[in-house]
């Protein structure tokens, strides 16, 4: 058997093994543990779409849930309050079970990665926004 064939078979065997473990019932998986639950105060979940972004001034949608918090109270993007990543942030729906906010990328933004934080009145969440402009 040639080297390429051996490598292909090894790769397929590894993939099949991973799929078998992933597809097995939870009780049958040995050594696989669930991710730990985030601590109180950090249980909100947030997503930004589109992500990555590709145009300055592009509108993005911020969605998620409050993980036990009271509802979406605010959104902050970036670490520098004088030069925020997102402008004109507006909360469209503040429901703790499913919030929606809209914003526009700053016109001076460059390529990079920055955090987007949400405040849900007792719970907070963060995700990363990637910009390719």
JSON list of C-alpha atoms in Angstrom, two decimals:
[
{"chain": "A", "resi": 1, "resn": "UNK", "atom": "CA", "xyz": [0.00, 0.00, 0.00]},
{"chain": "A", "resi": 2, "resn": "UNK", "atom": "CA", "xyz": [1.45, 3.41, -0.87]},
{"chain": "A", "resi": 3, "resn": "UNK", "atom": "CA", "xyz": [1.92, 6.25, 1.60]},
{"chain": "A", "resi": 4, "resn": "UNK", "atom": "CA", "xyz": [-1.00, 8.38, 0.29]},
{"chain": "A", "resi": 5, "resn": "UNK", "atom": "CA", "xyz": [-3.40, 5.46, 0.64]},
{"chain": "A", "resi": 6, "resn": "UNK", "atom": "CA", "xyz": [-2.22, 4.74, 4.19]},
{"chain": "A", "resi": 7, "resn": "UNK", "atom": "CA", "xyz": [-2.67, 8.39, 5.15]},
{"chain": "A", "resi": 8, "resn": "UNK", "atom": "CA", "xyz": [-6.17, 8.48, 3.61]},
{"chain": "A", "resi": 9, "resn": "UNK", "atom": "CA", "xyz": [-7.23, 5.30, 5.43]},
{"chain": "A", "resi": 10, "resn": "UNK", "atom": "CA", "xyz": [-5.86, 6.59, 8.74]},
{"chain": "A", "resi": 11, "resn": "UNK", "atom": "CA", "xyz": [-7.73, 9.88, 8.25]},
{"chain": "A", "resi": 12, "resn": "UNK", "atom": "CA", "xyz": [-10.99, 8.12, 7.41]},
{"chain": "A", "resi": 13, "resn": "UNK", "atom": "CA", "xyz": [-10.62, 5.80, 10.41]},
{"chain": "A", "resi": 14, "resn": "UNK", "atom": "CA", "xyz": [-10.05, 8.75, 12.73]},
{"chain": "A", "resi": 15, "resn": "UNK", "atom": "CA", "xyz": [-13.05, 10.59, 11.27]},
{"chain": "A", "resi": 16, "resn": "UNK", "atom": "CA", "xyz": [-15.27, 7.51, 11.60]},
{"chain": "A", "resi": 17, "resn": "UNK", "atom": "CA", "xyz": [-14.16, 7.04, 15.20]},
{"chain": "A", "resi": 18, "resn": "UNK", "atom": "CA", "xyz": [-14.91, 10.66, 16.05]},
{"chain": "A", "resi": 19, "resn": "UNK", "atom": "CA", "xyz": [-18.32, 10.44, 14.40]},
{"chain": "A", "resi": 20, "resn": "UNK", "atom": "CA", "xyz": [-19.10, 7.24, 16.29]},
{"chain": "A", "resi": 21, "resn": "UNK", "atom": "CA", "xyz": [-18.26, 8.86, 19.62]},
{"chain": "A", "resi": 22, "resn": "UNK", "atom": "CA", "xyz": [-20.16, 12.04, 18.75]},
{"chain": "A", "resi": 23, "resn": "UNK", "atom": "CA", "xyz": [-23.19, 10.05, 17.62]},
{"chain": "A", "resi": 24, "resn": "UNK", "atom": "CA", "xyz": [-23.29, 7.72, 20.63]},
{"chain": "A", "resi": 25, "resn": "UNK", "atom": "CA", "xyz": [-25.85, 8.33, 23.40]},
{"chain": "A", "resi": 26, "resn": "UNK", "atom": "CA", "xyz": [-24.57, 10.57, 26.19]},
{"chain": "A", "resi": 27, "resn": "UNK", "atom": "CA", "xyz": [-24.43, 7.67, 28.68]},
{"chain": "A", "resi": 28, "resn": "UNK", "atom": "CA", "xyz": [-22.25, 5.64, 26.31]},
{"chain": "A", "resi": 29, "resn": "UNK", "atom": "CA", "xyz": [-19.58, 8.29, 25.88]},
{"chain": "A", "resi": 30, "resn": "UNK", "atom": "CA", "xyz": [-16.67, 7.57, 28.17]},
{"chain": "A", "resi": 31, "resn": "UNK", "atom": "CA", "xyz": [-14.45, 10.46, 29.21]},
{"chain": "A", "resi": 32, "resn": "UNK", "atom": "CA", "xyz": [-16.57, 13.11, 27.48]},
{"chain": "A", "resi": 33, "resn": "UNK", "atom": "CA", "xyz": [-17.80, 15.87, 29.77]},
{"chain": "A", "resi": 34, "resn": "UNK", "atom": "CA", "xyz": [-20.19, 18.71, 29.14]},
{"chain": "A", "resi": 35, "resn": "UNK", "atom": "CA", "xyz": [-18.86, 22.26, 29.15]},
{"chain": "A", "resi": 36, "resn": "UNK", "atom": "CA", "xyz": [-19.15, 23.83, 32.59]},
{"chain": "A", "resi": 37, "resn": "UNK", "atom": "CA", "xyz": [-22.07, 26.21, 33.10]},
{"chain": "A", "resi": 38, "resn": "UNK", "atom": "CA", "xyz": [-20.92, 29.84, 33.13]},
{"chain": "A", "resi": 39, "resn": "UNK", "atom": "CA", "xyz": [-20.93, 31.54, 36.54]},
{"chain": "A", "resi": 40, "resn": "UNK", "atom": "CA", "xyz": [-23.87, 33.66, 37.70]},
{"chain": "A", "resi": 41, "resn": "UNK", "atom": "CA", "xyz": [-23.60, 37.08, 36.09]},
{"chain": "A", "resi": 42, "resn": "UNK", "atom": "CA", "xyz": [-22.10, 35.77, 32.84]},
{"chain": "A", "resi": 43, "resn": "UNK", "atom": "CA", "xyz": [-24.89, 33.64, 31.38]},
{"chain": "A", "resi": 44, "resn": "UNK", "atom": "CA", "xyz": [-26.24, 35.82, 28.58]},
{"chain": "A", "resi": 45, "resn": "UNK", "atom": "CA", "xyz": [-25.62, 34.51, 25.06]},
{"chain": "A", "resi": 46, "resn": "UNK", "atom": "CA", "xyz": [-24.97, 36.90, 22.17]},
{"chain": "A", "resi": 47, "resn": "UNK", "atom": "CA", "xyz": [-24.37, 36.58, 18.41]},
{"chain": "A", "resi": 48, "resn": "UNK", "atom": "CA", "xyz": [-23.64, 39.19, 15.76]},
{"chain": "A", "resi": 49, "resn": "UNK", "atom": "CA", "xyz": [-24.67, 38.78, 12.14]},
{"chain": "A", "resi": 50, "resn": "UNK", "atom": "CA", "xyz": [-23.12, 39.10, 9.65]},
{"chain": "A", "resi": 51, "resn": "UNK", "atom": "CA", "xyz": [-19.87, 38.02, 11.23]},
{"chain": "A", "resi": 52, "resn": "UNK", "atom": "CA", "xyz": [-17.35, 38.63, 9.78]},
{"chain": "A", "resi": 53, "resn": "UNK", "atom": "CA", "xyz": [-18.42, 42.02, 8.48]},
{"chain": "A", "resi": 54, "resn": "UNK", "atom": "CA", "xyz": [-17.05, 43.35, 5.21]},
{"chain": "A", "resi": 55, "resn": "UNK", "atom": "CA", "xyz": [-18.11, 47.00, 4.80]},
{"chain": "A", "resi": 56, "resn": "UNK", "atom": "CA", "xyz": [-17.71, 50.17, 6.82]},
{"chain": "A", "resi": 57, "resn": "UNK", "atom": "CA", "xyz": [-21.15, 51.44, 7.79]},
{"chain": "A", "resi": 58, "resn": "UNK", "atom": "CA", "xyz": [-22.65, 47.98, 7.37]},
{"chain": "A", "resi": 59, "resn": "UNK", "atom": "CA", "xyz": [-25.71, 47.23, 9.50]},
{"chain": "A", "resi": 60, "resn": "UNK", "atom": "CA", "xyz": [-25.35, 44.31, 11.91]},
{"chain": "A", "resi": 61, "resn": "UNK", "atom": "CA", "xyz": [-27.91, 42.49, 13.99]},
{"chain": "A", "resi": 62, "resn": "UNK", "atom": "CA", "xyz": [-27.17, 41.51, 17.59]},
{"chain": "A", "resi": 63, "resn": "UNK", "atom": "CA", "xyz": [-29.29, 38.61, 18.89]},
{"chain": "A", "resi": 64, "resn": "UNK", "atom": "CA", "xyz": [-29.29, 36.24, 21.82]},
{"chain": "A", "resi": 65, "resn": "UNK", "atom": "CA", "xyz": [-30.93, 35.49, 25.16]},
{"chain": "A", "resi": 66, "resn": "UNK", "atom": "CA", "xyz": [-30.35, 36.75, 28.67]},
{"chain": "A", "resi": 67, "resn": "UNK", "atom": "CA", "xyz": [-29.64, 33.46, 30.46]},
{"chain": "A", "resi": 68, "resn": "UNK", "atom": "CA", "xyz": [-31.83, 34.39, 33.41]},
{"chain": "A", "resi": 69, "resn": "UNK", "atom": "CA", "xyz": [-31.30, 38.15, 33.23]},
{"chain": "A", "resi": 70, "resn": "UNK", "atom": "CA", "xyz": [-34.14, 40.68, 33.18]},
{"chain": "A", "resi": 71, "resn": "UNK", "atom": "CA", "xyz": [-33.89, 41.74, 29.52]},
{"chain": "A", "resi": 72, "resn": "UNK", "atom": "CA", "xyz": [-31.47, 43.52, 27.20]},
{"chain": "A", "resi": 73, "resn": "UNK", "atom": "CA", "xyz": [-30.40, 46.82, 28.80]},
{"chain": "A", "resi": 74, "resn": "UNK", "atom": "CA", "xyz": [-27.45, 47.77, 26.61]},
{"chain": "A", "resi": 75, "resn": "UNK", "atom": "CA", "xyz": [-24.84, 46.80, 24.01]},
{"chain": "A", "resi": 76, "resn": "UNK", "atom": "CA", "xyz": [-21.21, 47.92, 24.01]},
{"chain": "A", "resi": 77, "resn": "UNK", "atom": "CA", "xyz": [-18.76, 47.14, 21.19]},
{"chain": "A", "resi": 78, "resn": "UNK", "atom": "CA", "xyz": [-15.01, 47.48, 21.52]},
{"chain": "A", "resi": 79, "resn": "UNK", "atom": "CA", "xyz": [-12.93, 48.50, 24.50]},
{"chain": "A", "resi": 80, "resn": "UNK", "atom": "CA", "xyz": [-12.52, 52.19, 23.67]},
{"chain": "A", "resi": 81, "resn": "UNK", "atom": "CA", "xyz": [-15.61, 54.28, 24.46]},
{"chain": "A", "resi": 82, "resn": "UNK", "atom": "CA", "xyz": [-14.24, 57.24, 22.45]},
{"chain": "A", "resi": 83, "resn": "UNK", "atom": "CA", "xyz": [-13.89, 55.13, 19.28]},
{"chain": "A", "resi": 84, "resn": "UNK", "atom": "CA", "xyz": [-16.59, 52.44, 19.40]},
{"chain": "A", "resi": 85, "resn": "UNK", "atom": "CA", "xyz": [-16.77, 49.68, 16.79]},
{"chain": "A", "resi": 86, "resn": "UNK", "atom": "CA", "xyz": [-20.56, 50.01, 16.48]},
{"chain": "A", "resi": 87, "resn": "UNK", "atom": "CA", "xyz": [-22.57, 53.22, 16.11]},
{"chain": "A", "resi": 88, "resn": "UNK", "atom": "CA", "xyz": [-26.29, 53.99, 16.39]},
{"chain": "A", "resi": 89, "resn": "UNK", "atom": "CA", "xyz": [-26.99, 50.95, 18.56]},
{"chain": "A", "resi": 90, "resn": "UNK", "atom": "CA", "xyz": [-30.72, 50.52, 19.07]},
{"chain": "A", "resi": 91, "resn": "UNK", "atom": "CA", "xyz": [-32.57, 47.83, 20.94]},
{"chain": "A", "resi": 92, "resn": "UNK", "atom": "CA", "xyz": [-35.40, 46.47, 18.79]},
{"chain": "A", "resi": 93, "resn": "UNK", "atom": "CA", "xyz": [-36.61, 43.77, 21.20]},
{"chain": "A", "resi": 94, "resn": "UNK", "atom": "CA", "xyz": [-35.48, 43.52, 24.85]},
{"chain": "A", "resi": 95, "resn": "UNK", "atom": "CA", "xyz": [-37.14, 40.16, 25.64]},
{"chain": "A", "resi": 96, "resn": "UNK", "atom": "CA", "xyz": [-34.87, 38.12, 27.97]},
{"chain": "A", "resi": 97, "resn": "UNK", "atom": "CA", "xyz": [-35.75, 34.91, 26.10]},
{"chain": "A", "resi": 98, "resn": "UNK", "atom": "CA", "xyz": [-34.75, 36.36, 22.74]},
{"chain": "A", "resi": 99, "resn": "UNK", "atom": "CA", "xyz": [-33.44, 39.90, 22.24]},
{"chain": "A", "resi": 100, "resn": "UNK", "atom": "CA", "xyz": [-32.63, 41.81, 19.04]},
{"chain": "A", "resi": 101, "resn": "UNK", "atom": "CA", "xyz": [-30.58, 44.97, 18.54]},
{"chain": "A", "resi": 102, "resn": "UNK", "atom": "CA", "xyz": [-29.34, 46.72, 15.39]},
{"chain": "A", "resi": 103, "resn": "UNK", "atom": "CA", "xyz": [-26.22, 48.84, 14.86]},
{"chain": "A", "resi": 104, "resn": "UNK", "atom": "CA", "xyz": [-23.87, 50.11, 12.15]},
{"chain": "A", "resi": 105, "resn": "UNK", "atom": "CA", "xyz": [-20.13, 49.53, 11.87]},
{"chain": "A", "resi": 106, "resn": "UNK", "atom": "CA", "xyz": [-18.14, 52.68, 12.44]},
{"chain": "A", "resi": 107, "resn": "UNK", "atom": "CA", "xyz": [-17.02, 54.38, 9.21]},
{"chain": "A", "resi": 108, "resn": "UNK", "atom": "CA", "xyz": [-13.38, 54.43, 10.39]},
{"chain": "A", "resi": 109, "resn": "UNK", "atom": "CA", "xyz": [-13.17, 50.76, 11.39]},
{"chain": "A", "resi": 110, "resn": "UNK", "atom": "CA", "xyz": [-10.33, 48.62, 10.04]},
{"chain": "A", "resi": 111, "resn": "UNK", "atom": "CA", "xyz": [-9.58, 44.92, 9.85]},
{"chain": "A", "resi": 112, "resn": "UNK", "atom": "CA", "xyz": [-9.55, 43.13, 13.17]},
{"chain": "A", "resi": 113, "resn": "UNK", "atom": "CA", "xyz": [-11.41, 41.45, 15.99]},
{"chain": "A", "resi": 114, "resn": "UNK", "atom": "CA", "xyz": [-13.23, 43.11, 18.85]},
{"chain": "A", "resi": 115, "resn": "UNK", "atom": "CA", "xyz": [-15.64, 42.21, 21.63]},
{"chain": "A", "resi": 116, "resn": "UNK", "atom": "CA", "xyz": [-19.38, 42.91, 21.64]},
{"chain": "A", "resi": 117, "resn": "UNK", "atom": "CA", "xyz": [-20.82, 42.95, 25.17]},
{"chain": "A", "resi": 118, "resn": "UNK", "atom": "CA", "xyz": [-24.48, 42.80, 26.23]},
{"chain": "A", "resi": 119, "resn": "UNK", "atom": "CA", "xyz": [-25.94, 43.83, 29.58]},
{"chain": "A", "resi": 120, "resn": "UNK", "atom": "CA", "xyz": [-29.06, 41.88, 30.48]},
{"chain": "A", "resi": 121, "resn": "UNK", "atom": "CA", "xyz": [-29.78, 43.32, 33.91]},
{"chain": "A", "resi": 122, "resn": "UNK", "atom": "CA", "xyz": [-28.02, 40.78, 36.09]},
{"chain": "A", "resi": 123, "resn": "UNK", "atom": "CA", "xyz": [-26.40, 38.67, 33.38]},
{"chain": "A", "resi": 124, "resn": "UNK", "atom": "CA", "xyz": [-23.82, 39.70, 30.79]},
{"chain": "A", "resi": 125, "resn": "UNK", "atom": "CA", "xyz": [-22.53, 38.11, 27.60]},
{"chain": "A", "resi": 126, "resn": "UNK", "atom": "CA", "xyz": [-19.77, 38.67, 25.09]},
{"chain": "A", "resi": 127, "resn": "UNK", "atom": "CA", "xyz": [-18.88, 37.54, 21.58]},
{"chain": "A", "resi": 128, "resn": "UNK", "atom": "CA", "xyz": [-16.22, 38.56, 19.08]},
{"chain": "A", "resi": 129, "resn": "UNK", "atom": "CA", "xyz": [-16.92, 40.56, 15.94]},
{"chain": "A", "resi": 130, "resn": "UNK", "atom": "CA", "xyz": [-14.49, 40.09, 13.05]},
{"chain": "A", "resi": 131, "resn": "UNK", "atom": "CA", "xyz": [-14.07, 42.92, 10.53]},
{"chain": "A", "resi": 132, "resn": "UNK", "atom": "CA", "xyz": [-12.61, 42.47, 7.02]},
{"chain": "A", "resi": 133, "resn": "UNK", "atom": "CA", "xyz": [-13.08, 45.89, 5.42]}
]
